[in-house]
Amino acid sequence: MVAMTAGTPSPTEQRETPHRSGFACFVGRPNAGKSTLTNALVGTKVAITSNRPQTTRHTVRGIVHRPDAQLVLVDTPGLHKPRTLLGERLNDVVRTTWSEVDVIGFCLPADQKLGPGDRFIAAELAGIKKTPKVAIVTKTDLVESEQLAQQLLAIDRLGKELGIEWAEIVPVSAVGAEKERAGRSPSDEGGGGRGAGQVGLLADLLVPLLPEGPALYPEGDLTDEPEQVMVAELIREAALEGVRDELPHSIAVVVEEMLPREDRPADKPLLDIHANLYIERPSQKGIIIGPKGRRLKDVGSKSRKHIEALLGTPVFLDLHVKVAKDWQRDPKQLRRLGF
């Protein structure tokens, strides 16, 4: 006779547990922590993060593999009041994604009171009746317990006001989860780490909301983004660091070529990557390049490390800065730049 601990499913029960697979979408206003949360759940960088709002421009799919389920995370741009044609197209991407997923996670930062942007998104979510909605309180490592409790109550009230029945309201700290994986206590660096262990719990709560079905992607796949797109995003992430507030919206990156260097020995491969950084005005060129080219060199150095980690091979990165005048408002240039 085999002894079993309380709460452990029997082999029969384990066999009877249906496998689930499906898509979960994270929505929220810009800079609500959606990309950071996606990376924390997947366990590696599949979406670019920045302290600048509106950095995500593609729906990045991160894939979480579990014995009982496969959870495919769709990270969308932040829904916002558009000022350009690019902004309108990003909002269209968000709404199209909402209509196609199995569950929606609404990200609301713990350190900011609910504002007009949150209410605008919540009102749109209220119109989607059949899709389950989970309210995810992000950045809990930045607040004390009392402020977190107030935010949880405010989100509950918002749902009642708009007729949204939250499937769950979950506080999380993606930053805390990253520190846990690195072997550090989340409380080592302030904030107390509230919600740090909740990233795993969030996955546990999302999985039952998915339909039954087989895995959608092979074991080991972490994203379905083409490598070229991910490389371009890593370069843009590095370019966004430390620039003026108005510049992030003006940066686009296109990888023109990714080719193995010829005549290299098999044990010393080198991948040549040629990429262009596009900005909208000649005056922005100096901001990106920096004094004596130092800033562009720093962008190349930082992004190359992430690209080599992503691709698992040494990389030679060739970057050029080009002007595409007012590309955010020009349909032809938007298409050329991949939007």
PDB file of C-alpha atoms in Angstrom, residues 1-6 8-9 11:
ATOM      1  CA  MET A   1       0.000   0.000   0.000  1.00  0.00           C
ATOM      2  CA  VAL A   2       1.379   3.396  -0.998  1.00  0.00           C
ATOM      3  CA  ALA A   3       1.086   6.169   1.592  1.00  0.00           C
ATOM      4  CA  MET A   4      -0.062   9.513   0.177  1.00  0.00           C
ATOM      5  CA  THR A   5       0.170  12.945   1.747  1.00  0.00           C
ATOM      6  CA  ALA A   6      -2.970  14.999   2.220  1.00  0.00           C
ATOM      7  CA  THR A   8      -1.708  15.002  -3.222  1.00  0.00           C
ATOM      8  CA  PRO A   9      -3.836  13.736  -6.127  1.00  0.00           C
ATOM      9  CA  PRO A  11      -2.415   8.621 -10.005  1.00  0.00           C
TER      10      PRO A  11
END
